[in-house]
Short mmCIF file of N, CA, C and O in Angstrom, two decimals:
data_model
loop_
_atom_site.label_atom_id
_atom_site.label_comp_id
_atom_site.label_asym_id
_atom_site.label_seq_id
_atom_site.Cartn_x
_atom_site.Cartn_y
_atom_site.Cartn_z
N MET A 1 -34.29 48.95 -81.27
CA MET A 1 -34.26 48.30 -79.98
C MET A 1 -35.37 47.24 -79.94
O MET A 1 -36.50 47.51 -80.29
N ASN A 2 -35.01 46.05 -79.53
CA ASN A 2 -35.96 44.95 -79.43
C ASN A 2 -36.05 44.52 -77.96
O ASN A 2 -35.20 43.78 -77.48
N PRO A 3 -37.08 44.99 -77.23
CA PRO A 3 -37.13 44.69 -75.80
C PRO A 3 -37.38 43.21 -75.52
O PRO A 3 -38.07 42.53 -76.27
N LYS A 4 -36.79 42.74 -74.43
CA LYS A 4 -37.00 41.36 -73.99
C LYS A 4 -38.41 41.19 -73.44
O LYS A 4 -39.05 40.17 -73.64
N ILE A 5 -38.88 42.22 -72.72
CA ILE A 5 -40.22 42.20 -72.13
C ILE A 5 -40.92 43.52 -72.47
O ILE A 5 -40.34 44.58 -72.31
N LYS A 6 -42.15 43.45 -72.94
CA LYS A 6 -42.93 44.64 -73.22
C LYS A 6 -44.26 44.50 -72.49
O LYS A 6 -44.98 43.52 -72.68
N LEU A 7 -44.56 45.46 -71.62
CA LEU A 7 -45.81 45.45 -70.87
C LEU A 7 -46.47 46.81 -70.96
O LEU A 7 -45.79 47.84 -70.93
N ASP A 8 -47.77 46.83 -71.05
CA ASP A 8 -48.53 48.06 -70.91
C ASP A 8 -48.84 48.20 -69.43
O ASP A 8 -49.30 47.25 -68.78
N VAL A 9 -48.56 49.38 -68.86
CA VAL A 9 -48.71 49.58 -67.42
C VAL A 9 -49.42 50.90 -67.13
O VAL A 9 -49.53 51.78 -67.99
N THR A 10 -49.88 51.03 -65.87
CA THR A 10 -50.51 52.25 -65.38
C THR A 10 -50.22 52.36 -63.89
O THR A 10 -49.58 51.50 -63.31
N ASP A 11 -50.74 53.39 -63.27
CA ASP A 11 -50.62 53.59 -61.81
C ASP A 11 -49.19 53.53 -61.31
O ASP A 11 -48.86 52.74 -60.41
N PRO A 12 -48.28 54.37 -61.84
CA PRO A 12 -46.90 54.33 -61.36
C PRO A 12 -46.80 54.73 -59.90
O PRO A 12 -47.55 55.57 -59.42
N ASP A 13 -45.86 54.10 -59.20
CA ASP A 13 -45.61 54.43 -57.80
C ASP A 13 -44.13 54.20 -57.54
O ASP A 13 -43.48 53.41 -58.22
N VAL A 14 -43.58 54.90 -56.54
CA VAL A 14 -42.19 54.75 -56.15
C VAL A 14 -42.13 54.34 -54.69
O VAL A 14 -42.80 54.95 -53.85
N VAL A 15 -41.34 53.32 -54.39
CA VAL A 15 -41.14 52.86 -53.02
C VAL A 15 -39.64 52.94 -52.74
O VAL A 15 -38.83 52.45 -53.53
N LEU A 16 -39.26 53.57 -51.62
CA LEU A 16 -37.86 53.68 -51.21
C LEU A 16 -37.63 52.78 -50.02
O LEU A 16 -38.47 52.70 -49.12
N ASN A 17 -36.48 52.11 -49.98
CA ASN A 17 -36.18 51.28 -48.81
C ASN A 17 -35.77 52.18 -47.64
O ASN A 17 -35.45 53.36 -47.82
N ARG A 18 -35.81 51.64 -46.44
CA ARG A 18 -35.51 52.44 -45.23
C ARG A 18 -34.11 53.04 -45.25
O ARG A 18 -33.89 54.10 -44.72
N GLN A 19 -33.16 52.31 -45.83
CA GLN A 19 -31.78 52.79 -45.85
C GLN A 19 -31.56 53.86 -46.92
O GLN A 19 -30.49 54.44 -47.01
N MET A 20 -32.59 54.11 -47.72
CA MET A 20 -32.53 55.08 -48.82
C MET A 20 -31.39 54.76 -49.78
O MET A 20 -30.69 55.64 -50.27
N THR A 21 -31.21 53.46 -50.05
CA THR A 21 -30.15 53.03 -50.97
C THR A 21 -30.71 52.47 -52.28
O THR A 21 -29.95 52.18 -53.19
N ALA A 22 -32.03 52.32 -52.36
CA ALA A 22 -32.63 51.76 -53.57
C ALA A 22 -34.05 52.27 -53.73
O ALA A 22 -34.73 52.58 -52.76
N ALA A 23 -34.45 52.36 -54.97
CA ALA A 23 -35.81 52.75 -55.31
C ALA A 23 -36.46 51.62 -56.08
O ALA A 23 -35.82 50.94 -56.88
N LEU A 24 -37.73 51.41 -55.83
CA LEU A 24 -38.50 50.40 -56.53
C LEU A 24 -39.65 51.11 -57.22
O LEU A 24 -40.39 51.86 -56.58
N LEU A 25 -39.75 50.94 -58.52
CA LEU A 25 -40.88 51.49 -59.26
C LEU A 25 -41.92 50.40 -59.39
O LEU A 25 -41.60 49.27 -59.76
N GLN A 26 -43.15 50.72 -59.06
CA GLN A 26 -44.25 49.75 -59.14
C GLN A 26 -45.27 50.25 -60.14
O GLN A 26 -45.63 51.43 -60.14
N PHE A 27 -45.73 49.37 -61.00
CA PHE A 27 -46.76 49.68 -61.98
C PHE A 27 -47.78 48.56 -62.00
O PHE A 27 -47.44 47.40 -61.81
N GLN A 28 -49.04 48.91 -62.26
CA GLN A 28 -50.06 47.88 -62.47
C GLN A 28 -50.08 47.53 -63.97
O GLN A 28 -50.05 48.42 -64.82
N ILE A 29 -50.12 46.25 -64.26
CA ILE A 29 -50.13 45.78 -65.64
C ILE A 29 -51.52 46.00 -66.24
O ILE A 29 -52.54 45.77 -65.59
N VAL A 30 -51.54 46.44 -67.49
CA VAL A 30 -52.78 46.66 -68.23
C VAL A 30 -52.92 45.56 -69.27
O VAL A 30 -52.01 45.34 -70.08
N ASP A 31 -54.03 44.84 -69.22
CA ASP A 31 -54.32 43.81 -70.23
C ASP A 31 -55.09 44.45 -71.37
O ASP A 31 -56.00 45.27 -71.15
N GLN A 32 -54.74 44.07 -72.59
CA GLN A 32 -55.46 44.56 -73.76
C GLN A 32 -56.60 43.59 -74.06
O GLN A 32 -56.37 42.48 -74.52
N GLN A 33 -57.81 43.99 -73.74
CA GLN A 33 -59.01 43.18 -73.93
C GLN A 33 -59.71 43.59 -75.23
O GLN A 33 -59.50 44.70 -75.72
N PRO A 34 -60.56 42.72 -75.79
CA PRO A 34 -61.30 43.09 -77.00
C PRO A 34 -62.13 44.37 -76.83
O PRO A 34 -62.29 45.14 -77.77
N HIS A 35 -62.63 44.60 -75.59
CA HIS A 35 -63.44 45.80 -75.34
C HIS A 35 -62.60 46.99 -74.89
O HIS A 35 -63.14 48.03 -74.57
N GLY A 36 -61.27 46.83 -74.87
CA GLY A 36 -60.38 47.93 -74.51
C GLY A 36 -59.45 47.56 -73.37
O GLY A 36 -59.59 46.51 -72.75
N PRO A 37 -58.49 48.44 -73.08
CA PRO A 37 -57.52 48.17 -72.00
C PRO A 37 -58.21 48.06 -70.65
O PRO A 37 -59.19 48.76 -70.38
N GLN A 38 -57.68 47.17 -69.80
CA GLN A 38 -58.25 46.97 -68.47
C GLN A 38 -57.13 46.64 -67.48
O GLN A 38 -56.23 45.86 -67.79
N ARG A 39 -57.19 47.25 -66.28
CA ARG A 39 -56.22 46.93 -65.23
C ARG A 39 -56.32 45.45 -64.89
O ARG A 39 -57.41 44.92 -64.72
N SER A 40 -55.15 44.80 -64.74
CA SER A 40 -55.13 43.35 -64.50
C SER A 40 -55.18 42.99 -63.02
O SER A 40 -55.49 41.86 -62.68
N GLY A 41 -54.82 43.95 -62.14
CA GLY A 41 -54.70 43.63 -60.72
C GLY A 41 -53.35 43.02 -60.39
O GLY A 41 -53.06 42.72 -59.24
N GLU A 42 -52.49 42.83 -61.40
CA GLU A 42 -51.14 42.32 -61.20
C GLU A 42 -50.16 43.47 -61.35
O GLU A 42 -50.41 44.42 -62.10
N TYR A 43 -49.03 43.36 -60.64
CA TYR A 43 -48.06 44.45 -60.62
C TYR A 43 -46.70 43.98 -61.11
O TYR A 43 -46.36 42.80 -61.02
N ILE A 44 -45.93 44.94 -61.60
CA ILE A 44 -44.54 44.71 -61.94
C ILE A 44 -43.71 45.66 -61.09
O ILE A 44 -44.10 46.79 -60.85
N HIS A 45 -42.58 45.17 -60.60
CA HIS A 45 -41.66 45.97 -59.80
C HIS A 45 -40.34 46.09 -60.55
O HIS A 45 -39.80 45.09 -61.02
N LEU A 46 -39.82 47.31 -60.62
CA LEU A 46 -38.52 47.57 -61.21
C LEU A 46 -37.64 48.20 -60.14
O LEU A 46 -37.96 49.27 -59.63
N SER A 47 -36.57 47.53 -59.77
CA SER A 47 -35.66 48.05 -58.75
C SER A 47 -34.50 48.76 -59.41
O SER A 47 -34.01 48.33 -60.46
N MET A 48 -34.04 49.85 -58.78
CA MET A 48 -32.90 50.59 -59.32
C MET A 48 -32.21 51.36 -58.21
O MET A 48 -32.78 51.60 -57.16
N THR A 49 -30.98 51.75 -58.48
CA THR A 49 -30.23 52.57 -57.53
C THR A 49 -30.76 54.00 -57.58
O THR A 49 -31.42 54.40 -58.57
N PRO A 50 -30.50 54.79 -56.54
CA PRO A 50 -30.90 56.20 -56.59
C PRO A 50 -30.33 56.93 -57.81
O PRO A 50 -31.02 57.75 -58.42
N ALA A 51 -29.09 56.62 -58.19
CA ALA A 51 -28.50 57.28 -59.36
C ALA A 51 -29.28 56.95 -60.63
O ALA A 51 -29.54 57.83 -61.46
N ALA A 52 -29.69 55.70 -60.78
CA ALA A 52 -30.47 55.31 -61.95
C ALA A 52 -31.85 55.97 -61.92
O ALA A 52 -32.37 56.40 -62.95
N ALA A 53 -32.45 56.08 -60.73
CA ALA A 53 -33.75 56.73 -60.60
C ALA A 53 -33.66 58.21 -60.99
O ALA A 53 -34.54 58.74 -61.67
N MET A 54 -32.58 58.89 -60.58
CA MET A 54 -32.40 60.30 -60.92
C MET A 54 -32.17 60.47 -62.41
O MET A 54 -32.65 61.41 -63.03
N ASN A 55 -31.44 59.52 -63.02
CA ASN A 55 -31.25 59.56 -64.46
C ASN A 55 -32.57 59.39 -65.19
O ASN A 55 -32.86 60.10 -66.17
N LEU A 56 -33.41 58.47 -64.71
CA LEU A 56 -34.73 58.28 -65.30
C LEU A 56 -35.55 59.56 -65.19
O LEU A 56 -36.22 59.97 -66.13
N MET A 57 -35.48 60.22 -64.04
CA MET A 57 -36.23 61.46 -63.85
C MET A 57 -35.76 62.53 -64.85
O MET A 57 -36.58 63.23 -65.45
N LEU A 58 -34.45 62.64 -65.06
CA LEU A 58 -33.94 63.61 -66.03
C LEU A 58 -34.42 63.28 -67.44
O LEU A 58 -34.81 64.18 -68.20
N LEU A 59 -34.41 62.01 -67.79
CA LEU A 59 -34.89 61.60 -69.11
C LEU A 59 -36.37 61.94 -69.30
O LEU A 59 -36.79 62.42 -70.36
N LEU A 60 -37.17 61.70 -68.26
CA LEU A 60 -38.60 62.02 -68.34
C LEU A 60 -38.82 63.53 -68.44
O LEU A 60 -39.71 63.99 -69.17
N GLN A 61 -38.03 64.31 -67.71
CA GLN A 61 -38.14 65.77 -67.80
C GLN A 61 -37.78 66.26 -69.19
O GLN A 61 -38.43 67.16 -69.73
N GLN A 62 -36.75 65.68 -69.79
CA GLN A 62 -36.37 66.05 -71.16
C GLN A 62 -37.47 65.69 -72.15
O GLN A 62 -37.80 66.48 -73.04
N ALA A 63 -38.04 64.49 -72.00
CA ALA A 63 -39.12 64.07 -72.90
C ALA A 63 -40.33 64.99 -72.72
O ALA A 63 -40.97 65.37 -73.71
N LYS A 64 -40.65 65.37 -71.49
CA LYS A 64 -41.77 66.27 -71.21
C LYS A 64 -41.58 67.59 -71.94
O LYS A 64 -42.50 68.11 -72.59
N LYS A 65 -40.36 68.12 -71.86
CA LYS A 65 -40.06 69.40 -72.51
C LYS A 65 -40.15 69.28 -74.03
O LYS A 65 -40.77 70.11 -74.70
N MET A 66 -39.56 68.22 -74.59
CA MET A 66 -39.55 68.03 -76.04
C MET A 66 -40.95 67.77 -76.60
O MET A 66 -41.28 68.24 -77.69
N MET A 67 -41.78 67.04 -75.85
CA MET A 67 -43.10 66.67 -76.33
C MET A 67 -44.17 67.69 -75.96
O MET A 67 -45.31 67.58 -76.43
N GLY A 68 -43.82 68.64 -75.09
CA GLY A 68 -44.80 69.64 -74.68
C GLY A 68 -45.88 69.06 -73.77
O GLY A 68 -47.01 69.53 -73.77
N TRP A 69 -45.52 68.04 -73.00
CA TRP A 69 -46.49 67.42 -72.08
C TRP A 69 -46.85 68.40 -70.98
O TRP A 69 -46.01 69.17 -70.51
N PRO A 70 -48.09 68.35 -70.51
CA PRO A 70 -48.50 69.26 -69.43
C PRO A 70 -47.92 68.83 -68.08
O PRO A 70 -47.50 67.68 -67.91
N ASP A 71 -47.91 69.78 -67.14
CA ASP A 71 -47.51 69.44 -65.78
C ASP A 71 -48.55 68.51 -65.18
O ASP A 71 -49.74 68.60 -65.51
N PRO A 72 -48.14 67.60 -64.29
CA PRO A 72 -49.11 66.70 -63.66
C PRO A 72 -50.08 67.47 -62.78
O PRO A 72 -49.75 68.54 -62.27
N ASP A 73 -51.28 66.94 -62.64
CA ASP A 73 -52.29 67.55 -61.78
C ASP A 73 -52.02 67.17 -60.33
O ASP A 73 -51.77 66.01 -60.02
N GLY A 74 -52.09 68.14 -59.43
CA GLY A 74 -51.96 67.85 -58.01
C GLY A 74 -50.55 67.49 -57.61
O GLY A 74 -49.61 67.61 -58.38
N SER A 75 -50.42 67.03 -56.38
CA SER A 75 -49.12 66.61 -55.88
C SER A 75 -49.15 65.11 -55.61
O SER A 75 -50.20 64.55 -55.34
N PRO A 76 -47.99 64.45 -55.68
CA PRO A 76 -47.97 63.01 -55.46
C PRO A 76 -48.35 62.65 -54.04
O PRO A 76 -48.09 63.39 -53.10
N GLN A 77 -49.00 61.52 -53.90
CA GLN A 77 -49.39 61.01 -52.59
C GLN A 77 -48.25 60.16 -52.05
O GLN A 77 -47.68 59.35 -52.76
N THR A 78 -47.88 60.38 -50.80
CA THR A 78 -46.84 59.56 -50.18
C THR A 78 -47.42 58.80 -49.01
O THR A 78 -48.27 59.30 -48.28
N ILE A 79 -46.97 57.56 -48.87
CA ILE A 79 -47.42 56.69 -47.79
C ILE A 79 -46.19 56.12 -47.11
O ILE A 79 -45.30 55.59 -47.77
N SER A 80 -46.12 56.21 -45.79
CA SER A 80 -45.02 55.64 -45.04
C SER A 80 -45.43 54.26 -44.54
O SER A 80 -46.45 54.13 -43.86
N VAL A 81 -44.66 53.26 -44.90
CA VAL A 81 -44.96 51.89 -44.48
C VAL A 81 -43.98 51.50 -43.38
O VAL A 81 -42.77 51.49 -43.60
N PRO A 82 -44.48 51.19 -42.17
CA PRO A 82 -43.58 50.82 -41.07
C PRO A 82 -42.95 49.45 -41.31
O PRO A 82 -43.46 48.66 -42.11
N PRO A 83 -41.85 49.14 -40.62
CA PRO A 83 -41.26 47.80 -40.75
C PRO A 83 -42.27 46.73 -40.37
O PRO A 83 -43.20 46.98 -39.60
N ALA A 84 -42.14 45.55 -40.92
CA ALA A 84 -43.08 44.45 -40.70
C ALA A 84 -43.31 44.19 -39.21
O ALA A 84 -44.44 43.93 -38.79
N LYS A 85 -42.26 44.29 -38.39
CA LYS A 85 -42.40 44.00 -36.96
C LYS A 85 -43.30 45.02 -36.24
O LYS A 85 -43.86 44.72 -35.20
N ASP A 86 -43.48 46.21 -36.84
CA ASP A 86 -44.29 47.25 -36.21
C ASP A 86 -45.71 47.33 -36.76
O ASP A 86 -46.50 48.16 -36.33
N ARG A 87 -46.02 46.48 -37.73
CA ARG A 87 -47.36 46.50 -38.33
C ARG A 87 -48.32 45.66 -37.49
O ARG A 87 -47.93 44.68 -36.86
N ASN A 88 -49.59 46.00 -37.53
CA ASN A 88 -50.62 45.22 -36.82
C ASN A 88 -50.97 43.98 -37.59
O ASN A 88 -51.02 43.88 -38.71
#
């Protein structure tokens, strides 16, 4: 497989639209510096349907099981963002 775009990322997050019809995955881009990896402050967004998001979750669960990865620490943080018209 030869990817069109390859990025090193960190800080994964999931954003759902109000209609619950799409999921957006957000990651912070990591720059490879001579002194080591460093967060760039820039983000990449990947949009997908709920079905694609669930498929991704299944793939990650399978990889976790096959690789013997540990369970994540703690529980995910959720933030509710009101519509733009309701924000201060």
